[in-house]
PDB file of C-alpha atoms in Angstrom:
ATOM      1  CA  UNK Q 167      17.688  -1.343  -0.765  1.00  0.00           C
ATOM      2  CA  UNK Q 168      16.047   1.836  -1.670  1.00  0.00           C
ATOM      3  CA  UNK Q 169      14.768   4.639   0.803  1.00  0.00           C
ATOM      4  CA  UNK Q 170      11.655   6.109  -1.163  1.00  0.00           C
ATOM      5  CA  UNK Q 171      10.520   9.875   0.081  1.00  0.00           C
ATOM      6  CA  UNK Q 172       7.182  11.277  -0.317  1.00  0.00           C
ATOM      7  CA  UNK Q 173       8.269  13.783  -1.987  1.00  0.00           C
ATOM      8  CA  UNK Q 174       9.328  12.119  -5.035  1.00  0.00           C
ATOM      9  CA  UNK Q 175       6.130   9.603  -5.523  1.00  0.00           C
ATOM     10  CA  UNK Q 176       4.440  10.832  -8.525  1.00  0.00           C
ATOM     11  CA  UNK Q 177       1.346  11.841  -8.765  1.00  0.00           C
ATOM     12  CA  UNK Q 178      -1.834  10.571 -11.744  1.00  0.00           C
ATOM     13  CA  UNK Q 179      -4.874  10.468 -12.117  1.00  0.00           C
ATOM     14  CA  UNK Q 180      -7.167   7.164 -11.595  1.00  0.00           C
ATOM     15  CA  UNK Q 181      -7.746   5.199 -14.874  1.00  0.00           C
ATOM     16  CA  UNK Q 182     -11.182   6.330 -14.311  1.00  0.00           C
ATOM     17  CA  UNK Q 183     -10.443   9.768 -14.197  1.00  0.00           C
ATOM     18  CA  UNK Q 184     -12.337  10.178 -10.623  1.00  0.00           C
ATOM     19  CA  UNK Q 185      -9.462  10.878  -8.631  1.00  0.00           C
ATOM     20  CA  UNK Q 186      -5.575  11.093  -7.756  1.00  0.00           C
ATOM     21  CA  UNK Q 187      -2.839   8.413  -6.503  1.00  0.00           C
ATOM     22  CA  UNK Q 188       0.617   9.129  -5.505  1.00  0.00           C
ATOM     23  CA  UNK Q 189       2.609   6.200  -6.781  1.00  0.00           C
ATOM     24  CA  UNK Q 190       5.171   5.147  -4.261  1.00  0.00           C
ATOM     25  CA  UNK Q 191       6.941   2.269  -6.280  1.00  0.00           C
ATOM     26  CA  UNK Q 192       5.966  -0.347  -9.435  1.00  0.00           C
ATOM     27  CA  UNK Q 193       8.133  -2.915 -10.596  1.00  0.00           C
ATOM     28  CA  UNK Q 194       9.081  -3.524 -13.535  1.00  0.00           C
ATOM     29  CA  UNK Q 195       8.853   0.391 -14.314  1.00  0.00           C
ATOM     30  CA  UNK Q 196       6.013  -0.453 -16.934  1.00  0.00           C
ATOM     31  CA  UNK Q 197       3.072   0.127 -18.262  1.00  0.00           C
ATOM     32  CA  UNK Q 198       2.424  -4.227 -17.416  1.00  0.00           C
ATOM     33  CA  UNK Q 199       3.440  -4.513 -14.189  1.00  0.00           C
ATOM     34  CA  UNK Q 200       3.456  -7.468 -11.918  1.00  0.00           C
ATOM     35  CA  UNK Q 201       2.730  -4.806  -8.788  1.00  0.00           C
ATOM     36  CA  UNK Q 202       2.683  -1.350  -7.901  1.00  0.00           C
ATOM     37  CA  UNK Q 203       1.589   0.437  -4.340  1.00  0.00           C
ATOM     38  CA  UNK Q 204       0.259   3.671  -4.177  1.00  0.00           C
ATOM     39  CA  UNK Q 205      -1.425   6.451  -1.808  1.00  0.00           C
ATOM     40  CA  UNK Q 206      -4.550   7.700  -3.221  1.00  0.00           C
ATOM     41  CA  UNK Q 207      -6.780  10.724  -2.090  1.00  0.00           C
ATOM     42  CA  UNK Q 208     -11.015  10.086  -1.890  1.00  0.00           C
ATOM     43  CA  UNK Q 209     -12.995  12.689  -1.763  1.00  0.00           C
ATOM     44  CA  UNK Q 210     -16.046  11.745  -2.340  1.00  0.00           C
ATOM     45  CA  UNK Q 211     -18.240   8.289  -2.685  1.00  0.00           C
ATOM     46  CA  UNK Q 212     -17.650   6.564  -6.030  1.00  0.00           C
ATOM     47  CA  UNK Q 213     -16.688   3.543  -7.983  1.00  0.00           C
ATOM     48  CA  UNK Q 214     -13.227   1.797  -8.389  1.00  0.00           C
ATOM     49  CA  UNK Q 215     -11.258   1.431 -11.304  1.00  0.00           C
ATOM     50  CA  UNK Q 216     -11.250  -2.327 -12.491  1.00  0.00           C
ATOM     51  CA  UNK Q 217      -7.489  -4.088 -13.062  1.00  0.00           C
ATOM     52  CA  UNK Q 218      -8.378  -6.972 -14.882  1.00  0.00           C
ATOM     53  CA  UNK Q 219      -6.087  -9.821 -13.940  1.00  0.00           C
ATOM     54  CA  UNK Q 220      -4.769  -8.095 -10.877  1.00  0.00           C
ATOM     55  CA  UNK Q 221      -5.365  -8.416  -7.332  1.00  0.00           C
ATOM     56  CA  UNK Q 222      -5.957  -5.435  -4.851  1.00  0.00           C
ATOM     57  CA  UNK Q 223      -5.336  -4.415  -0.901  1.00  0.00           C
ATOM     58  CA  UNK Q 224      -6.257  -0.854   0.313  1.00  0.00           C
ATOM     59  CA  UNK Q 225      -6.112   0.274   3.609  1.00  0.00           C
ATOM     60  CA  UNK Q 226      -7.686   3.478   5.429  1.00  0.00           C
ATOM     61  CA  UNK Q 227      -4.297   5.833   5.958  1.00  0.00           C
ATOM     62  CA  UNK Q 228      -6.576   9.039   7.111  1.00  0.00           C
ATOM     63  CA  UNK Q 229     -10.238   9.720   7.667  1.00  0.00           C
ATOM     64  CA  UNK Q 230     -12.956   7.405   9.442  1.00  0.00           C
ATOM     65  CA  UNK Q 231     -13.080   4.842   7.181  1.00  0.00           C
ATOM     66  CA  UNK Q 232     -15.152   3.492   4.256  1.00  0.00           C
ATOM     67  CA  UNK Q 233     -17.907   0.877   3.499  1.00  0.00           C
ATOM     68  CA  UNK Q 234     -17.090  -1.212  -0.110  1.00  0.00           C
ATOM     69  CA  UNK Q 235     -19.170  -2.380  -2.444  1.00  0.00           C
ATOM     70  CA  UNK Q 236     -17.867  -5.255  -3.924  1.00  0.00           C
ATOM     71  CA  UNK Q 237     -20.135  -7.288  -6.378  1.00  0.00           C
ATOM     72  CA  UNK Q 238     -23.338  -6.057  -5.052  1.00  0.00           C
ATOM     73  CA  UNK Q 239     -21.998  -7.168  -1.231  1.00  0.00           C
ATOM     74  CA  UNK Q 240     -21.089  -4.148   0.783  1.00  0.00           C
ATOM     75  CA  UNK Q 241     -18.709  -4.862   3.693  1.00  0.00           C
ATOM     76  CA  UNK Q 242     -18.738  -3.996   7.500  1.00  0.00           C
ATOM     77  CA  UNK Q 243     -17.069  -0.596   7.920  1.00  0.00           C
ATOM     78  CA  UNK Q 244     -13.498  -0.513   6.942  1.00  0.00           C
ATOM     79  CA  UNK Q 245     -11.696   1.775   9.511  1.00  0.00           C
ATOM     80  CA  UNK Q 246      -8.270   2.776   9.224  1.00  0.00           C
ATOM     81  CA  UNK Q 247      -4.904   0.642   9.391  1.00  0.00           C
ATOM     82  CA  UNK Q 248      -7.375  -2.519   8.109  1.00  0.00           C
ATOM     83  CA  UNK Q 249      -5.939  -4.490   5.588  1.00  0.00           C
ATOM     84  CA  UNK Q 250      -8.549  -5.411   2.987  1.00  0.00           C
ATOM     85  CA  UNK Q 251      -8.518  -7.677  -0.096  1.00  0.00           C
ATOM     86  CA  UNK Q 252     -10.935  -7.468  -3.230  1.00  0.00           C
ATOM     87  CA  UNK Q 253     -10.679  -8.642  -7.089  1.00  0.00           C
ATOM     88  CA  UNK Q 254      -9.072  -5.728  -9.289  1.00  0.00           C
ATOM     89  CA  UNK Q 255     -12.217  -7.626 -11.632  1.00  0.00           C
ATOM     90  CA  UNK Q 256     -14.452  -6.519  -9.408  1.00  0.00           C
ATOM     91  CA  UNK Q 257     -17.019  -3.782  -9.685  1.00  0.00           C
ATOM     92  CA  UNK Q 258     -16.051  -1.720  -6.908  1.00  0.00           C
ATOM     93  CA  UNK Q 259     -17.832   1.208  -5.444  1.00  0.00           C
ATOM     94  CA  UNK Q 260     -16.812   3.023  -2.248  1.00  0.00           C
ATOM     95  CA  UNK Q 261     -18.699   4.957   0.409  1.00  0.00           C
ATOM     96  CA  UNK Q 262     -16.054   7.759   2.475  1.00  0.00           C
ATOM     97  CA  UNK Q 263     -17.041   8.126   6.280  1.00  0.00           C
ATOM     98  CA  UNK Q 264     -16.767  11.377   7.409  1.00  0.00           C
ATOM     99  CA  UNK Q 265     -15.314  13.061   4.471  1.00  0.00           C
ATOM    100  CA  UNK Q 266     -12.275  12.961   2.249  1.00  0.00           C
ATOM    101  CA  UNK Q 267      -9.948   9.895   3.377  1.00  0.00           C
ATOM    102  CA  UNK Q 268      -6.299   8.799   1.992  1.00  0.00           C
ATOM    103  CA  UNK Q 269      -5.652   5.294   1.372  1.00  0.00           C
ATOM    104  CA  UNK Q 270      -2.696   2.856   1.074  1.00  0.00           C
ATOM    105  CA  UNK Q 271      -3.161   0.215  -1.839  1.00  0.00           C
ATOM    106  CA  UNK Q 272      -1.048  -2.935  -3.505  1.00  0.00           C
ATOM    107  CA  UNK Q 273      -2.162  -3.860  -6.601  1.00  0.00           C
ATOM    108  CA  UNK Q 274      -0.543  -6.840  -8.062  1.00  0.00           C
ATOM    109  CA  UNK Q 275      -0.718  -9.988 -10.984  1.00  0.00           C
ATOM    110  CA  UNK Q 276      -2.121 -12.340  -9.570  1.00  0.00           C
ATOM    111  CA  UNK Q 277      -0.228 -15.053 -12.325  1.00  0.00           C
ATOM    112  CA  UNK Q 278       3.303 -13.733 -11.252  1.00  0.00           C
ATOM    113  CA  UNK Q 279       2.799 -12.176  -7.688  1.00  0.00           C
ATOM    114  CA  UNK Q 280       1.598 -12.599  -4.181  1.00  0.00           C
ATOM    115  CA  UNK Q 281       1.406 -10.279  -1.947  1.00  0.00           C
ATOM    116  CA  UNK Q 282       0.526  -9.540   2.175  1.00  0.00           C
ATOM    117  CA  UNK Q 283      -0.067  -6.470   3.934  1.00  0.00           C
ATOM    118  CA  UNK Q 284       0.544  -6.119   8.167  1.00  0.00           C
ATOM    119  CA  UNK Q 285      -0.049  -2.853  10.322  1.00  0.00           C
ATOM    120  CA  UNK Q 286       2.535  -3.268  12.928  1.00  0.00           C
ATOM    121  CA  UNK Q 287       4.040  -1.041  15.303  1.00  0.00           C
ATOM    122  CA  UNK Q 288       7.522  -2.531  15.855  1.00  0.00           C
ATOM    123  CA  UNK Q 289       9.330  -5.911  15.333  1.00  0.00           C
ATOM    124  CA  UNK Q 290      12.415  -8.089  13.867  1.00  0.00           C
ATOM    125  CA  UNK Q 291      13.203 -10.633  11.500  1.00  0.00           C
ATOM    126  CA  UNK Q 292      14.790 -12.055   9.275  1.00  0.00           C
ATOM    127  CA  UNK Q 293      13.370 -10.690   5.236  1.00  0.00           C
ATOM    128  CA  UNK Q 294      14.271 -14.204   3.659  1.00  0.00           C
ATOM    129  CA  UNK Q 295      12.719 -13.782  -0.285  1.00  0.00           C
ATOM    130  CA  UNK Q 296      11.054 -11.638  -2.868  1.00  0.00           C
ATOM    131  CA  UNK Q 297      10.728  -7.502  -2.095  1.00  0.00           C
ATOM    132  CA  UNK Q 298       9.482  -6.099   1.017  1.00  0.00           C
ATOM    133  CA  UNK Q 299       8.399  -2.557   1.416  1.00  0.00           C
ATOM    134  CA  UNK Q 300       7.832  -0.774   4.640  1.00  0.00           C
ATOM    135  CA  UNK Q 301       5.662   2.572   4.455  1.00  0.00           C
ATOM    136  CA  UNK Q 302       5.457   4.769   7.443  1.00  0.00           C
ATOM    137  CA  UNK Q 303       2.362   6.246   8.511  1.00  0.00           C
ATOM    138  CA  UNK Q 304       3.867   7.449  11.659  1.00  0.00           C
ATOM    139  CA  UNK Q 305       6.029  10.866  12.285  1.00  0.00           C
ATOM    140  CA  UNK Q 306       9.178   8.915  12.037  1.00  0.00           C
ATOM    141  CA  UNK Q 307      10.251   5.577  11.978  1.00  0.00           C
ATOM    142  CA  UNK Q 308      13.544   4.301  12.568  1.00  0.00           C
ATOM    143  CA  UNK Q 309      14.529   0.873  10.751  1.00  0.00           C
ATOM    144  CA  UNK Q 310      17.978  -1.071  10.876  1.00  0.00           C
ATOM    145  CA  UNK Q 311      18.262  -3.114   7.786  1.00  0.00           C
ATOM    146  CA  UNK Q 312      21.884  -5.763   8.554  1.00  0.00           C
ATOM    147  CA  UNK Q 313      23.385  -3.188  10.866  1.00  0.00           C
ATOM    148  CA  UNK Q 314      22.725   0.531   8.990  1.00  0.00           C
ATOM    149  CA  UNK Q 315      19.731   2.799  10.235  1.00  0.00           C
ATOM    150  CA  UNK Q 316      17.636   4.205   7.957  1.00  0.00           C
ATOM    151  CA  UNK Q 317      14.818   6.972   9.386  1.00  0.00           C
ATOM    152  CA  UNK Q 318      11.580   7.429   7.919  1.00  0.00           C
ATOM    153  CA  UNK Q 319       9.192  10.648   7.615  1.00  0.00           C
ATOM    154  CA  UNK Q 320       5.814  10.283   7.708  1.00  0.00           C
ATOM    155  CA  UNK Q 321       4.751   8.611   4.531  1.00  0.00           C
ATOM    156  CA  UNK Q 322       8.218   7.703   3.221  1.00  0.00           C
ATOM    157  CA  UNK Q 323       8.980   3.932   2.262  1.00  0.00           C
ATOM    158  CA  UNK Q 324      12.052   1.673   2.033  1.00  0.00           C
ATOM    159  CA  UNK Q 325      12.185  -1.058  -0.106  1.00  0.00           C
ATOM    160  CA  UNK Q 326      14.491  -4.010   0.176  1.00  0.00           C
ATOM    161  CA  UNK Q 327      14.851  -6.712  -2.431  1.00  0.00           C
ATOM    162  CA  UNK Q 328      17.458  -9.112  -0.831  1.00  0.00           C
ATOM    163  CA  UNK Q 329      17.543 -11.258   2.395  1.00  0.00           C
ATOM    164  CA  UNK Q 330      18.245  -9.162   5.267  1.00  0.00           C
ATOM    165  CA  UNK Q 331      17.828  -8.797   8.923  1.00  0.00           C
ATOM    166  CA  UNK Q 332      15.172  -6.315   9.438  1.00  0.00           C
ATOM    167  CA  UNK Q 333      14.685  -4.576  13.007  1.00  0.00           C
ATOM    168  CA  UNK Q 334      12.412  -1.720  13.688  1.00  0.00           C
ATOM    169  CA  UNK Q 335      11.831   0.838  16.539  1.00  0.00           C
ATOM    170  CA  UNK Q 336       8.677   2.773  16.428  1.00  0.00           C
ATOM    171  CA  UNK Q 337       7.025   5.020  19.020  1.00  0.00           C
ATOM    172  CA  UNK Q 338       3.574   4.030  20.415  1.00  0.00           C
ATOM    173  CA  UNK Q 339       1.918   6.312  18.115  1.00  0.00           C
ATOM    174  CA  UNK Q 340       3.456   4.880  14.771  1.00  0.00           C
ATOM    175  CA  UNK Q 341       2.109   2.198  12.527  1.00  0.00           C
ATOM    176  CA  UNK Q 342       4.208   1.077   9.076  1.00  0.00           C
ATOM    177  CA  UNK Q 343       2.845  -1.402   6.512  1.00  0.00           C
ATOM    178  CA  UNK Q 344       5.220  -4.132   5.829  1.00  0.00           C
ATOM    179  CA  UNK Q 345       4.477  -5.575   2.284  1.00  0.00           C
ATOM    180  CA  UNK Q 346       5.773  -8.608   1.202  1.00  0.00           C
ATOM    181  CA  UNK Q 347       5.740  -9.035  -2.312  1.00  0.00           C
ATOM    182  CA  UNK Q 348       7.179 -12.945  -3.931  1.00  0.00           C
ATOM    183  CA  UNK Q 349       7.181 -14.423  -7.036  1.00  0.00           C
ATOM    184  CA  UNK Q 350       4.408 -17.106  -8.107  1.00  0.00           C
TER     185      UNK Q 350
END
């Protein structure tokens, strides 16, 4: 188990050069890896960078939301806290609503991984396989993983790679992804 701050996700530029992420976690730690999640600024429409062999999740953390273009189909609007899926193959080209937005994404193999995202505000159970990551997009966020509390900031992550019992307590105004991340 690993409590992951803001602070210390680093930040680079998209593959395309069009913008900035904030990587929150990848595993393994290399350039070929079977996932990674990250929080990336928008500022302006544009297109996607492709991941060939990867699929991709992105969520609306701030701002009004977005329309995607996704293979020549454009989707309903996307507002925030909506889990979406799309190809990393795909050519991808996004329309902002309302000016700059932040988003949430999971990119991952789709040979070795699967992954799901859920918005929730509060819950409990039992983490039984695979990695699980949950990223606050509340003010803070308190989580007992097999007894010991952990408290999140806004934006901060934990991640927790064995079975566990998994409770948390959030205020009405708090959301947190849990992503759930298993082996193929």
């Amino acid at each position: 188990m690993k409590r992951l701050p803001y602070s210390g996700y680093a930040e680079m530029r998209w593959k395309n050069g069009l913008g900035v992420t904030r990587e929150v976690c990848r595993f393994p730690a290399s350039e070929q890896y079977d996932w990674r999640i990250s929080v990336a600024t928008i500022r302006e429409d544009g297109a996607f960078s492709r991941f060939s062999g990867y699929l991709r999740n992105i969520s609306v953390l701030e701002g009004e939301g977005m329309f995607l273009t996704v293979d020549g189909q454009r989707s309903a609007l996307i507002p925030p806290f909506q889990a979406t899926d799309f190809n990393g193959d795909s050519e991808v080209f996004c329309e902002v609503v309302g000016g700059p937005l932040l988003d949430f994404n999971v990119i991952y193999r789709r040979e070795t991984t699967q992954a799901t995202v859920r918005w929730l505000r509060d819950g409990a159970w039992q983490h039984q396989q695979g990695t699980m990551l949950l990223f606050n997009a509340g003010n803070l966020l308190d989580v007992i993983v097999e007894g010991e509390r952990h408290t999140l900031q806004h934006y901060d992550s934990l991640l927790i790679d064995n079975p566990a019992t998994v409770a948390v307590h959030a205020g009405s105004d708090t959301l947190f992804a849990c992503v759930t991340l298993t082996s193929r």
